[in-house]
């Protein structure tokens, strides 16, 4: 492929790749938007036509060069078209999470200073709308299907722009030092920060990952459902498709997720650990572990079962299966590997374009997050154990936050906030977050993540947070899985006690779990207990339950049920 070849020799930007495929395969389907039982398809040529018209419109607004343009929507075809339009117009794409409250949207809109906002597929735009500052020019995506909400009359309809403006005829390229996008972090701790990424960083990153990300696969297919405003989905789905000339399939809703995934049969698939856990629990609900183990020991049946499971998930054609955004238990990775599903764990953060290391598919080293990418340097701070990264694709800094930038970018190194180890073969192991570690009243350090992994094999547990900074011993707060919620309470309690009994002897005395508290409510994005990428907001969870930790700790029983 010409574009892939150029990637190996030059610093080809997203714009280079888009122009190439727009010219080479204008009739090929690029975006597939599900609506009920059918798809609305957009070819590369049609995406180019709409993006070029929208770029003309943006430039007709008289904005200063390289203005920040906001984008708030769930994943959909026009998210990609709008992002490409912003790229072609010479402005800066600033995407926001579609789950923001009005106050959260106002915070990032005011901080970024966006004069224009694309508004797309959202659950409750009327509730979010008050967060848009006065004077912002809004553009609405076209509705998908008759069930879509009525358009906001205060927004410029996408279709009106297409009717009244002409496509941009030239194919402008951007300077390497131009800011390509500002990505606001999901804010697991504190306020979101706007990470500035430039054209050179994005192109250099693509050149580094192309050899291992299977971007040369013919007729590549991508399935988009994790927030596109997050760096992982932006890289794997958007950048991957632009580079490979592949097709993006979207999930219509949570209810249709499984059906949409099977229809897409992606060649490239990214899922966060919680999704993999849900897949596992779904499989075990149909095939209990003992029966599955028995079938996998029978040679002919084993191959049949593996093929059936892969096909049932929609992963029968997948050649690149990735997990990231949060740590994944080794046992879960190994469980899927037994089924013929090899999940490659990747590690990175928005500030280094999400690209530090990835597990090689043919040189797996469990317990690590893989090997460093070519061009990525890592060193471990000898005093704190913090992981420091250096590469040509680091962020330029935090938008309008010079002091925050100076705190994490020092002498060309990015201080990640993660604690880890690097072995002689270039494999990186992440052991904790600097901010997640806490001291007991006696001064010993507790690393919650390592304790939480001890519950990974208990299928009654879906979510866990180890807390208890002011207690003599840690307490494990757990949310039960669907399987756990439907099981007999005594059976669940016995299972949790067995997990604690097996785990505690492997821990230091001060790390041993004293109580397991089964909480009533699931932690979700909607109740602010999780980020949009399904990472638990540890500080929010701890604050929620902190007043009750001591009374729970004082109870006689090991397993406590929140009433």
C-alpha angles and dihedrals in degrees: 000000000000095000093049090048092051089050090060093052107029139030096261112189127210088263091056091053095046093051090049096054093038087058100036102044110016093155096050116104111252104170128033115192115191118220111177108304098345140055135237104218127206119193123212088255093051092046087052092049094051095041091049092050091048090049089053090051094049090051091049090063092075094237120167113262115278095013119175111254117197125219124189120176145107114263112291141135094273092053087067094041092050092048091051090047090054089049093050093046093059095245132120122261114226110180123191132201112265090221096064120127119232091261092049092048091050090051095056094036092054093042093050094040094219111182091191131043128191109212118199143153107353137157096226116007093164089062092046097042097080087066092067110098119236116272097030113137110228129204120191126213116234114266118257109226134334093291093063116112118263112270119259108253089212091067128076106249115237090226092057090056091051091051098047106037136060126232119262105256102200127069106226122195125209130234115258092243094051114114107250099188144347110223117196112215118237092247105235085168124021127339122337114265124215108236111205114215122183133209094257093052092051093048094045091049091053092050090052097049100036095087093056102032095069093237090155093070112127114242093005115197127201129194115213121201109116111087110288089210088068116089095235096056091039090055102039099039109024101030091036093053094045091051098044099034089236133151126260119214117194132211111240096205143330089269092057097037096107093045092047092049093051090049092050097049089193122212088203119041133175124189132168118233094262090059090051089050090052090049090052094049090048091053093046091050088063098032114030114218096252092052092044091051091050093050093047090057091061107082100215095038092045094063091045093051092048092050092047093051093047091048092046090055093044093244099113092111097038115126098167116044116175141182128189146124091087136028116279120211114249091228091058093050090049091047091058092043089061086059092053094258108125109196116199113210117216130193132203143103136234090262092063095035091260090283118118105112144349134192111254109234092224099039105047119178109183116216093040134084091235137257127327116260117248106270095028118113121195132184131174120232103242094215103044104017089236117158114241120194133197128184142131089261101062119128120269088232142278113310111256091349109103095160093051089047093051090051094061104025110064127160091341094309126114114219101216102192089232123117116220153136132245120206129209092263094057097258114144125212121195114205104173149327116271090227094046095059115091139186122242119227086266093054101255119137118241120198106203097192093061091051093046091056087063088072094051095102095051105098092196089068121077102164133018138181122182111213140159110114091163097040129091091240133019124266122214114220109200137186113207122236120237087263090053094047091055096043125093110276093231091053091050091049092050091049093050091048090052090051091051092047091052094044104044098064088059092056134075112264093253091050097054117120112248099180138014112208116198105209123206103225127064114235109241142165089252095059090044094244092115136039118241087262090058099253114143114248094228096190092051093048092048092049091050094055101027097102091056100042096088095048090048090048090054094056117108098228122080094221113056124188119210107234 
